[in-house]
GROMACS .gro file of C-alpha atoms in nm:
model
  488
    1MET     CA    1   6.902  11.964  12.658
    2SER     CA    2   6.873  11.887  13.030
    3PRO     CA    3   7.173  11.910  13.291
    4LEU     CA    4   7.187  11.517  13.285
    5ASP     CA    5   7.199  11.527  12.885
    6TYR     CA    6   7.497  11.773  12.914
    7PHE     CA    7   7.687  11.563  13.171
    8ILE     CA    8   7.614  11.243  12.918
    9VAL     CA    9   7.771  11.436  12.639
   10ALA     CA   10   8.058  11.568  12.848
   11VAL     CA   11   8.156  11.243  12.994
   12TYR     CA   12   8.162  11.086  12.626
   13LEU     CA   13   8.400  11.363  12.494
   14ILE     CA   14   8.661  11.353  12.803
   15THR     CA   15   8.665  10.961  12.739
   16ILE     CA   16   8.736  11.011  12.387
   17PHE     CA   17   9.017  11.276  12.463
   18TYR     CA   18   9.152  11.017  12.680
   19VAL     CA   19   9.166  10.753  12.467
   20GLY     CA   20   9.390  11.021  12.197
   21ILE     CA   21   9.628  11.082  12.486
   22ARG     CA   22   9.657  10.756  12.610
   23TYR     CA   23   9.776  10.600  12.279
   24ARG     CA   24   9.987  10.894  12.156
   25ASP     CA   25  10.288  10.692  12.200
   26ARG     CA   26  10.185  10.370  12.032
   27SER     CA   27  10.212  10.567  11.672
   28SER     CA   28  10.593  10.577  11.658
   29SER     CA   29  10.615  10.443  11.302
   30PHE     CA   30  10.433  10.563  11.025
   31SER     CA   31  10.297  10.249  10.924
   32THR     CA   32  10.119  10.224  11.270
   33PHE     CA   33  10.023  10.565  11.242
   34MET     CA   34   9.861  10.535  10.887
   35ILE     CA   35   9.719  10.132  10.912
   36ALA     CA   36   9.761  10.017  11.267
   37GLY     CA   37  10.081   9.793  11.166
   38ARG     CA   38   9.805   9.555  10.981
   39LYS     CA   39   9.731   9.403  11.320
   40VAL     CA   40   9.351   9.463  11.308
   41GLY     CA   41   9.143   9.154  11.377
   42LEU     CA   42   8.792   9.104  11.225
   43SER     CA   43   8.540   9.182  11.520
   44LEU     CA   44   8.737   9.543  11.579
   45GLY     CA   45   8.755   9.557  11.171
   46VAL     CA   46   8.375   9.553  11.120
   47ALA     CA   47   8.293   9.769  11.418
   48THR     CA   48   8.551  10.059  11.327
   49MET     CA   49   8.395  10.048  10.908
   50LEU     CA   50   8.079  10.062  11.067
   51GLY     CA   51   8.196  10.353  11.287
   52THR     CA   52   8.354  10.542  11.001
   53GLU     CA   53   8.099  10.480  10.749
   54LEU     CA   54   7.842  10.583  10.984
   55GLY     CA   55   7.912  10.895  11.074
   56LEU     CA   56   7.703  11.217  11.142
   57ILE     CA   57   7.724  11.305  10.776
   58THR     CA   58   7.589  11.008  10.700
   59VAL     CA   59   7.282  10.992  10.961
   60MET     CA   60   7.233  11.380  10.827
   61TYR     CA   61   7.223  11.319  10.469
   62ASN     CA   62   7.025  10.985  10.474
   63ALA     CA   63   6.755  11.158  10.691
   64GLN     CA   64   6.732  11.432  10.434
   65THR     CA   65   6.683  11.162  10.184
   66GLY     CA   66   6.418  11.002  10.380
   67PHE     CA   67   6.253  11.322  10.438
   68ARG     CA   68   6.251  11.376  10.052
   69ASP     CA   69   6.210  11.057   9.880
   70PHE     CA   70   6.046  10.852  10.174
   71PHE     CA   71   6.026  10.458  10.174
   72ALA     CA   72   6.175  10.462   9.823
   73ALA     CA   73   6.511  10.586   9.961
   74PHE     CA   74   6.577  10.235  10.128
   75HIS     CA   75   6.691  10.089   9.795
   76ILE     CA   76   7.042  10.291   9.861
   77GLY     CA   77   7.084  10.084  10.160
   78LEU     CA   78   6.991   9.736   9.980
   79PHE     CA   79   7.240   9.776   9.659
   80ALA     CA   80   7.515   9.884   9.939
   81MET     CA   81   7.438   9.533  10.119
   82VAL     CA   82   7.432   9.328   9.828
   83VAL     CA   83   7.726   9.465   9.658
   84THR     CA   84   7.931   9.471   9.997
   85MET     CA   85   7.839   9.087  10.037
   86LEU     CA   86   7.944   8.989   9.713
   87ILE     CA   87   8.290   9.174   9.756
   88GLY     CA   88   8.322   8.943  10.065
   89LEU     CA   89   8.245   8.654   9.862
   90THR     CA   90   8.453   8.722   9.567
   91GLY     CA   91   8.715   8.911   9.717
   92ILE     CA   92   8.741   9.118   9.411
   93VAL     CA   93   8.986   9.398   9.434
   94VAL     CA   94   9.030   9.432   9.791
   95VAL     CA   95   9.220   9.062   9.829
   96LYS     CA   96   9.460   9.186   9.548
   97LEU     CA   97   9.566   9.491   9.699
   98ARG     CA   98   9.594   9.348  10.048
   99ASP     CA   99   9.821   9.069   9.925
  100LEU     CA  100  10.026   9.339   9.758
  101ARG     CA  101  10.064   9.496  10.098
  102VAL     CA  102  10.018   9.818   9.965
  103LYS     CA  103   9.908  10.115  10.231
  104SER     CA  104   9.672  10.281   9.986
  105ILE     CA  105   9.538  10.296   9.621
  106PRO     CA  106   9.832  10.543   9.479
  107GLU     CA  107  10.106  10.258   9.582
  108TYR     CA  108   9.932  10.002   9.353
  109TYR     CA  109   9.907  10.234   9.092
  110GLN     CA  110  10.304  10.266   9.126
  111ILE     CA  111  10.354   9.885   9.136
  112ARG     CA  112  10.119   9.875   8.830
  113PHE     CA  113  10.185  10.177   8.612
  114GLY     CA  114  10.506  10.343   8.744
  115ASN     CA  115  10.562  10.675   8.981
  116LYS     CA  116  10.386  10.920   8.769
  117VAL     CA  117  10.073  10.749   8.777
  118ARG     CA  118  10.112  10.699   9.147
  119VAL     CA  119  10.174  11.089   9.208
  120VAL     CA  120   9.892  11.233   8.954
  121GLY     CA  121   9.666  10.966   9.082
  122ALA     CA  122   9.724  11.049   9.462
  123ILE     CA  123   9.706  11.411   9.371
  124ILE     CA  124   9.334  11.345   9.209
  125LEU     CA  125   9.235  11.097   9.506
  126ALA     CA  126   9.311  11.401   9.767
  127VAL     CA  127   9.125  11.676   9.548
  128GLY     CA  128   8.795  11.462   9.486
  129GLY     CA  129   8.830  11.340   9.865
  130ILE     CA  130   8.911  11.663  10.046
  131LEU     CA  131   8.613  11.810   9.813
  132ASN     CA  132   8.378  11.540   9.935
  133MET     CA  133   8.434  11.611  10.330
  134GLY     CA  134   8.439  11.991  10.248
  135LEU     CA  135   8.082  12.004  10.406
  136PHE     CA  136   8.105  11.742  10.664
  137LEU     CA  137   8.186  12.015  10.920
  138LYS     CA  138   7.903  12.266  10.811
  139VAL     CA  139   7.636  11.953  10.827
  140GLY     CA  140   7.774  11.868  11.190
  141ALA     CA  141   7.742  12.207  11.331
  142ILE     CA  142   7.372  12.245  11.162
  143PHE     CA  143   7.300  11.951  11.388
  144ILE     CA  144   7.449  12.086  11.700
  145GLN     CA  145   7.250  12.423  11.623
  146SER     CA  146   6.950  12.275  11.563
  147VAL     CA  147   6.951  11.998  11.860
  148PHE     CA  148   7.063  12.257  12.099
  149GLY     CA  149   6.827  12.532  11.976
  150ILE     CA  150   7.087  12.771  11.930
  151ALA     CA  151   7.017  13.059  11.734
  152ASP     CA  152   7.038  13.078  11.350
  153GLY     CA  153   7.308  13.305  11.218
  154GLU     CA  154   7.619  13.254  10.988
  155LEU     CA  155   7.874  13.390  11.302
  156VAL     CA  156   7.707  13.169  11.535
  157LEU     CA  157   7.730  12.870  11.291
  158SER     CA  158   8.109  12.983  11.233
  159VAL     CA  159   8.204  12.966  11.590
  160ILE     CA  160   8.018  12.579  11.625
  161MET     CA  161   8.244  12.482  11.346
  162VAL     CA  162   8.587  12.639  11.483
  163VAL     CA  163   8.476  12.436  11.834
  164LEU     CA  164   8.401  12.101  11.649
  165LEU     CA  165   8.714  12.113  11.419
  166LEU     CA  166   8.962  12.192  11.750
  167MET     CA  167   8.800  11.888  11.920
  168VAL     CA  168   8.878  11.644  11.611
  169LEU     CA  169   9.207  11.779  11.512
  170VAL     CA  170   9.335  11.746  11.885
  171TYR     CA  171   9.295  11.387  11.918
  172THR     CA  172   9.326  11.278  11.554
  173ILE     CA  173   9.677  11.451  11.572
  174LEU     CA  174   9.749  11.277  11.902
  175GLY     CA  175   9.695  10.915  11.837
  176GLY     CA  176   9.709  10.811  11.469
  177MET     CA  177   9.520  10.478  11.348
  178ILE     CA  178   9.549  10.299  11.639
  179SER     CA  179   9.375  10.591  11.825
  180VAL     CA  180   9.109  10.616  11.531
  181ILE     CA  181   9.042  10.279  11.528
  182ILE     CA  182   9.006  10.227  11.913
  183THR     CA  183   8.773  10.550  11.944
  184ASP     CA  184   8.573  10.430  11.619
  185PHE     CA  185   8.484  10.126  11.821
  186ILE     CA  186   8.362  10.328  12.156
  187GLN     CA  187   8.150  10.521  11.906
  188PHE     CA  188   8.041  10.225  11.746
  189VAL     CA  189   7.868  10.109  12.066
  190VAL     CA  190   7.724  10.472  12.166
  191LEU     CA  191   7.640  10.528  11.811
  192SER     CA  192   7.441  10.193  11.815
  193VAL     CA  193   7.274  10.238  12.136
  194GLY     CA  194   7.162  10.598  12.056
  195MET     CA  195   7.019  10.511  11.716
  196ILE     CA  196   6.800  10.207  11.846
  197LEU     CA  197   6.684  10.457  12.102
  198SER     CA  198   6.588  10.717  11.815
  199VAL     CA  199   6.396  10.450  11.624
  200LEU     CA  200   6.215  10.292  11.914
  201PHE     CA  201   6.085  10.649  12.053
  202SER     CA  202   5.967  10.732  11.714
  203ILE     CA  203   5.774  10.407  11.674
  204TYR     CA  204   5.633  10.470  12.036
  205TYR     CA  205   5.556  10.864  11.977
  206LEU     CA  206   5.419  10.868  11.614
  207GLY     CA  207   5.290  10.512  11.581
  208TRP     CA  208   5.402  10.223  11.351
  209THR     CA  209   5.070  10.228  11.127
  210ASN     CA  210   5.054  10.573  11.140
  211ILE     CA  211   5.361  10.662  10.996
  212PHE     CA  212   5.280  10.489  10.674
  213THR     CA  213   4.938  10.666  10.634
  214GLN     CA  214   5.034  10.992  10.720
  215VAL     CA  215   5.321  10.971  10.447
  216GLU     CA  216   5.073  10.833  10.182
  217MET     CA  217   4.826  11.119  10.306
  218LEU     CA  218   5.065  11.431  10.319
  219SER     CA  219   5.270  11.291  10.011
  220SER     CA  220   5.186  11.520   9.678
  221ASN     CA  221   5.280  11.198   9.484
  222PRO     CA  222   5.206  10.863   9.649
  223ASN     CA  223   5.305  10.652   9.354
  224SER     CA  224   5.684  10.774   9.444
  225ILE     CA  225   5.671  10.689   9.820
  226TYR     CA  226   5.787  10.296   9.789
  227ASP     CA  227   5.902  10.298   9.420
  228PRO     CA  228   6.227  10.441   9.349
  229ILE     CA  229   6.227  10.443   8.969
  230GLN     CA  230   5.917  10.664   9.020
  231SER     CA  231   6.083  10.857   9.282
  232ARG     CA  232   6.428  10.927   9.126
  233GLY     CA  233   6.450  10.718   8.796
  234GLY     CA  234   6.646  10.437   8.632
  235PHE     CA  235   7.010  10.651   8.596
  236TYR     CA  236   6.983  10.748   8.998
  237ILE     CA  237   6.929  10.384   9.063
  238THR     CA  238   7.236  10.299   8.838
  239TRP     CA  239   7.439  10.553   9.004
  240GLN     CA  240   7.349  10.407   9.356
  241VAL     CA  241   7.487  10.083   9.249
  242ILE     CA  242   7.808  10.229   9.140
  243LEU     CA  243   7.836  10.454   9.472
  244GLY     CA  244   7.767  10.113   9.646
  245PHE     CA  245   8.050   9.943   9.480
  246VAL     CA  246   8.319  10.194   9.467
  247SER     CA  247   8.250  10.307   9.822
  248ALA     CA  248   8.317   9.956   9.902
  249VAL     CA  249   8.611   9.866   9.683
  250ILE     CA  250   8.805  10.173   9.634
  251TRP     CA  251   8.704  10.435   9.859
  252PRO     CA  252   9.032  10.545  10.050
  253THR     CA  253   8.831  10.531  10.441
  254ALA     CA  254   8.721  10.192  10.343
  255ILE     CA  255   9.009  10.053  10.156
  256THR     CA  256   9.212  10.175  10.471
  257ARG     CA  257   9.050   9.944  10.691
  258ALA     CA  258   9.103   9.657  10.490
  259LEU     CA  259   9.470   9.714  10.463
  260SER     CA  260   9.462   9.739  10.818
  261LEU     CA  261   9.357   9.373  10.890
  262ASP     CA  262   9.564   9.086  10.975
  263SER     CA  263   9.524   8.882  10.654
  264SER     CA  264   9.336   8.841  10.316
  265GLU     CA  265   9.097   8.598  10.446
  266THR     CA  266   9.011   8.840  10.742
  267VAL     CA  267   8.957   9.120  10.464
  268LYS     CA  268   8.678   8.906  10.313
  269LYS     CA  269   8.511   8.810  10.621
  270GLN     CA  270   8.490   9.174  10.722
  271TYR     CA  271   8.292   9.281  10.395
  272MET     CA  272   8.043   8.964  10.458
  273TRP     CA  273   7.987   9.054  10.810
  274SER     CA  274   7.982   9.441  10.738
  275SER     CA  275   7.734   9.411  10.483
  276ALA     CA  276   7.442   9.417  10.684
  277SER     CA  277   7.572   9.701  10.874
  278PHE     CA  278   7.587   9.927  10.494
  279LEU     CA  279   7.215   9.833  10.506
  280ILE     CA  280   7.118   9.970  10.834
  281ARG     CA  281   7.314  10.270  10.822
  282PHE     CA  282   7.120  10.373  10.531
  283ILE     CA  283   6.762  10.257  10.649
  284VAL     CA  284   6.771  10.382  11.008
  285PRO     CA  285   6.864  10.746  10.919
  286CYS     CA  286   6.622  10.761  10.647
  287PHE     CA  287   6.338  10.625  10.899
  288LEU     CA  288   6.414  10.878  11.135
  289GLY     CA  289   6.377  11.143  10.829
  290ILE     CA  290   6.075  11.025  10.745
  291CYS     CA  291   5.949  11.012  11.086
  292ALA     CA  292   6.037  11.411  11.113
  293TYR     CA  293   5.840  11.479  10.792
  294VAL     CA  294   5.530  11.310  10.942
  295HIS     CA  295   5.620  11.497  11.287
  296PHE     CA  296   5.577  11.805  11.147
  297ASN     CA  297   5.277  11.730  10.927
  298GLY     CA  298   5.443  11.736  10.574
  299TYR     CA  299   5.624  12.071  10.621
  300THR     CA  300   5.899  12.069  10.380
  301PRO     CA  301   6.152  12.372  10.372
  302ASP     CA  302   6.260  12.470  10.023
  303SER     CA  303   6.629  12.497  10.097
  304SER     CA  304   6.851  12.152  10.122
  305TRP     CA  305   6.988  12.322  10.445
  306GLU     CA  306   6.680  12.380  10.610
  307LYS     CA  307   6.593  12.009  10.530
  308LEU     CA  308   6.899  11.886  10.724
  309SER     CA  309   6.756  12.069  11.016
  310MET     CA  310   6.427  11.890  11.030
  311MET     CA  311   6.588  11.532  11.170
  312PRO     CA  312   6.757  11.697  11.475
  313ARG     CA  313   6.478  11.919  11.571
  314TYR     CA  314   6.244  11.613  11.560
  315LEU     CA  315   6.467  11.397  11.812
  316THR     CA  316   6.482  11.714  12.050
  317GLU     CA  317   6.084  11.716  12.054
  318ILE     CA  318   6.025  11.337  12.122
  319LEU     CA  319   6.321  11.196  12.315
  320PRO     CA  320   6.313  11.246  12.702
  321MET     CA  321   6.561  11.359  12.954
  322GLY     CA  322   6.857  11.134  12.948
  323VAL     CA  323   6.786  10.963  12.632
  324LEU     CA  324   6.829  11.297  12.439
  325GLY     CA  325   7.202  11.319  12.590
  326ILE     CA  326   7.271  10.985  12.470
  327VAL     CA  327   7.147  11.039  12.117
  328VAL     CA  328   7.343  11.366  12.151
  329ALA     CA  329   7.653  11.185  12.246
  330ALA     CA  330   7.603  10.921  11.955
  331MET     CA  331   7.575  11.208  11.719
  332VAL     CA  332   7.865  11.375  11.833
  333ALA     CA  333   8.032  11.022  11.814
  334ALA     CA  334   7.944  10.999  11.468
  335PHE     CA  335   8.079  11.342  11.378
  336MET     CA  336   8.416  11.272  11.519
  337SER     CA  337   8.431  10.897  11.386
  338THR     CA  338   8.389  11.021  11.030
  339HIS     CA  339   8.641  11.331  11.062
  340ASP     CA  340   8.914  11.154  11.247
  341SER     CA  341   8.919  10.902  10.971
  342TYR     CA  342   8.899  11.121  10.675
  343LEU     CA  343   9.146  11.354  10.806
  344LEU     CA  344   9.412  11.065  10.888
  345CYS     CA  345   9.328  10.924  10.570
  346TRP     CA  346   9.371  11.230  10.340
  347SER     CA  347   9.687  11.365  10.517
  348THR     CA  348   9.857  11.021  10.498
  349ILE     CA  349   9.775  10.963  10.156
  350ILE     CA  350   9.935  11.315  10.073
  351THR     CA  351  10.243  11.208  10.251
  352ASN     CA  352  10.284  10.880  10.163
  353ASP     CA  353  10.197  10.906   9.793
  354ILE     CA  354  10.286  11.286   9.673
  355ILE     CA  355  10.529  11.411   9.905
  356ASP     CA  356  10.749  11.086   9.976
  357PRO     CA  357  10.765  11.007   9.629
  358ILE     CA  358  10.857  11.373   9.507
  359LYS     CA  359  11.136  11.363   9.761
  360GLY     CA  360  11.254  11.015   9.609
  361GLY     CA  361  11.123  10.806   9.856
  362LYS     CA  362  11.363  10.901  10.123
  363LEU     CA  363  11.150  11.053  10.409
  364SER     CA  364  11.202  10.882  10.753
  365SER     CA  365  10.927  10.761  10.948
  366SER     CA  366  10.924  11.044  11.194
  367GLU     CA  367  10.913  11.296  10.928
  368LYS     CA  368  10.626  11.146  10.739
  369ILE     CA  369  10.416  11.140  11.109
  370ARG     CA  370  10.527  11.545  11.099
  371TYR     CA  371  10.394  11.594  10.775
  372SER     CA  372  10.079  11.424  10.805
  373ARG     CA  373  10.011  11.623  11.110
  374ILE     CA  374  10.055  11.906  10.969
  375ILE     CA  375   9.847  11.837  10.642
  376ILE     CA  376   9.566  11.752  10.901
  377VAL     CA  377   9.571  12.088  11.031
  378ILE     CA  378   9.553  12.243  10.682
  379LEU     CA  379   9.279  12.033  10.588
  380GLY     CA  380   9.100  12.131  10.876
  381LEU     CA  381   9.148  12.488  10.813
  382TYR     CA  382   8.998  12.418  10.431
  383ILE     CA  383   8.657  12.232  10.550
  384LEU     CA  384   8.626  12.524  10.781
  385TYR     CA  385   8.669  12.785  10.464
  386TRP     CA  386   8.463  12.562  10.246
  387GLY     CA  387   8.189  12.467  10.475
  388LEU     CA  388   8.135  12.867  10.516
  389MET     CA  389   8.199  12.953  10.143
  390TYR     CA  390   8.022  12.673   9.926
  391ASN     CA  391   7.650  12.798   9.832
  392GLY     CA  392   7.530  12.527   9.618
  393ASN     CA  393   7.185  12.368   9.714
  394ASP     CA  394   7.203  12.018   9.579
  395SER     CA  395   7.102  11.744   9.870
  396ILE     CA  396   7.420  11.659  10.050
  397TRP     CA  397   7.393  11.292   9.913
  398ASP     CA  398   7.429  11.429   9.569
  399TYR     CA  399   7.717  11.638   9.666
  400LEU     CA  400   7.892  11.358   9.807
  401GLY     CA  401   7.841  11.135   9.489
  402ILE     CA  402   7.964  11.415   9.246
  403THR     CA  403   8.283  11.508   9.424
  404GLY     CA  404   8.358  11.140   9.486
  405ALA     CA  405   8.324  11.087   9.128
  406VAL     CA  406   8.632  11.342   9.069
  407TYR     CA  407   8.839  11.062   9.216
  408PHE     CA  408   8.672  10.720   9.163
  409THR     CA  409   8.546  10.743   8.813
  410GLY     CA  410   8.896  10.712   8.713
  411ALA     CA  411   9.008  10.504   8.991
  412ILE     CA  412   8.782  10.208   8.949
  413SER     CA  413   8.873  10.219   8.570
  414VAL     CA  414   9.273  10.216   8.635
  415ILE     CA  415   9.219   9.948   8.934
  416LEU     CA  416   8.985   9.704   8.735
  417PHE     CA  417   9.147   9.728   8.413
  418GLY     CA  418   9.486   9.725   8.585
  419VAL     CA  419   9.432   9.422   8.817
  420TYR     CA  420   9.241   9.189   8.526
  421TRP     CA  421   9.351   9.331   8.204
  422SER     CA  422   9.693   9.265   8.113
  423ARG     CA  423   9.707   9.508   7.819
  424ALA     CA  424   9.638   9.805   8.039
  425SER     CA  425   9.894  10.062   8.027
  426SER     CA  426  10.047  10.358   8.197
  427ALA     CA  427   9.936  10.603   7.922
  428GLY     CA  428   9.567  10.443   7.956
  429ALA     CA  429   9.565  10.454   8.337
  430MET     CA  430   9.698  10.855   8.314
  431ALA     CA  431   9.392  10.948   8.067
  432ALA     CA  432   9.148  10.758   8.256
  433LEU     CA  433   9.242  10.945   8.609
  434LEU     CA  434   9.239  11.295   8.433
  435GLY     CA  435   8.897  11.206   8.270
  436GLY     CA  436   8.759  11.156   8.601
  437LEU     CA  437   8.839  11.544   8.664
  438SER     CA  438   8.527  11.611   8.425
  439ALA     CA  439   8.320  11.528   8.702
  440LEU     CA  440   8.384  11.859   8.838
  441ILE     CA  441   8.110  11.999   8.608
  442GLY     CA  442   7.890  11.854   8.809
  443LEU     CA  443   7.932  12.034   9.125
  444GLU     CA  444   7.622  12.279   9.135
  445PRO     CA  445   7.767  12.607   9.093
  446ILE     CA  446   7.969  12.508   8.797
  447ARG     CA  447   7.698  12.313   8.663
  448LYS     CA  448   7.464  12.612   8.651
  449SER     CA  449   7.694  12.815   8.496
  450ILE     CA  450   7.720  12.588   8.194
  451PRO     CA  451   7.416  12.626   7.986
  452ALA     CA  452   7.480  12.294   7.779
  453VAL     CA  453   7.491  12.101   8.117
  454SER     CA  454   7.266  12.317   8.351
  455SER     CA  455   6.935  12.073   8.315
  456LEU     CA  456   7.148  11.770   8.401
  457ARG     CA  457   7.163  11.595   8.736
  458PRO     CA  458   7.472  11.487   8.912
  459GLU     CA  459   7.415  11.132   8.869
  460GLU     CA  460   7.401  11.176   8.500
  461ILE     CA  461   7.719  11.377   8.494
  462GLY     CA  462   7.848  11.120   8.695
  463LEU     CA  463   7.764  10.804   8.469
  464MET     CA  464   7.903  11.014   8.151
  465THR     CA  465   8.226  11.087   8.340
  466LEU     CA  466   8.248  10.683   8.422
  467GLY     CA  467   8.193  10.582   8.060
  468PHE     CA  468   8.439  10.853   7.938
  469SER     CA  469   8.729  10.741   8.185
  470ILE     CA  470   8.642  10.363   8.107
  471PHE     CA  471   8.677  10.482   7.727
  472LEU     CA  472   8.997  10.673   7.755
  473MET     CA  473   9.142  10.354   7.956
  474ILE     CA  474   9.093  10.140   7.691
  475ALA     CA  475   9.148  10.365   7.389
  476PHE     CA  476   9.517  10.470   7.554
  477SER     CA  477   9.607  10.148   7.642
  478LEU     CA  478   9.552  10.024   7.296
  479LEU     CA  479   9.719  10.308   7.126
  480MET     CA  480   9.982  10.364   7.383
  481PRO     CA  481  10.091  10.008   7.497
  482ASP     CA  482  10.375  10.030   7.772
  483LYS     CA  483  10.694   9.899   7.617
  484LYS     CA  484  10.744   9.610   7.863
  485GLU     CA  485  10.451   9.422   7.946
  486ILE     CA  486  10.325   9.433   8.311
  487ARG     CA  487  10.183   9.135   8.460
  488SER     CA  488   9.863   9.228   8.617
   0.00000   0.00000   0.00000
């Protein structure tokens, strides 16, 4: 990193903090703080969805996946694009939720199944979602440590994590959703430039044809380079289709963007226009991971954490002065865009769907904002603690899938049956949501400690959890119907 590179990164950070402070007074009401008053238009909605979903965690885990599975990993992005396009064309679930004018998934639970389901569903959502983002901070710190060439060590990593966390907390607390959306747009532009430059310099440095020939020559299993079935198997591919669907339909950070838009038609258009970006956000980082594999001549560390550092180390060795600064600023942008959105999402859901219902719905708007800001700080301390303490060695993508399953396996059963099956009952919804907790078995430290499941992969446990939740939803709805039929 040259002085020019440091200058570029510094200018970007100052700009972001200015925006956070500048728009502080725009979040005077909780609706504005949480979903920007439902006044977001199409172009800003598309940009902020990509800015949120293409975070540094996304870049890092996809680069890790590309480093491991090569071009076979591209199928994840392809499925995400197709699923998102179909959602935009049909409006499945997302339009229904926007028309109900709910601010979150748990609010729908209350409308359809009652207050108890809302509170339990929100708690499980928070557990799964907060676990899901538990490694974001550590992954960001590994990137900074690698790209700046900072010496390895737990103490150094801890210091970097604390500094990054303080940066995110300050401007997320200041601005709310309006600030997040505007900074996401800035970050979308910077990140797009950085990623494009990284790809172009990679092709120039390594050679387009050479990338393919070197992977084929260095790989121990050439048949799996392009074929995801050979590389990972049918269960894995099925799991990727499900992940693509739920991440677009009911994952809170994505659905919060949809609920912030100004109309149902805009929601559908947002998903249609965003579909290509879902493909790009997977393929580009995967490609950079493949390039890192070629650059380091097929060297593959044993630890999944060491694999994460290969892509940033590669970029520091090939990018010229100035360009490296732009790319690092882009990656810091990606880090901040994801953290601000996730922290705001989980804190406002806890406030809106757990604390407020428990207090009888009597919290004022200013009280909700105050609670949310306090929770943002608590969540920040949690991700610092979890990042330092968690010692699993699964890939980050596998970790994200199984922790997300704690929430979405039950939630997708409840949402789909609630919307499209009139006989779905509150007992069925409660059972399905609780059934999703069984996905916790898929966390590596827990999985390895249970002999009966220690040989299973995370996607296999995730698929079993989904099937279990669907079974519970149907069985309990038939056995324990609601006394008064609720219209779907």
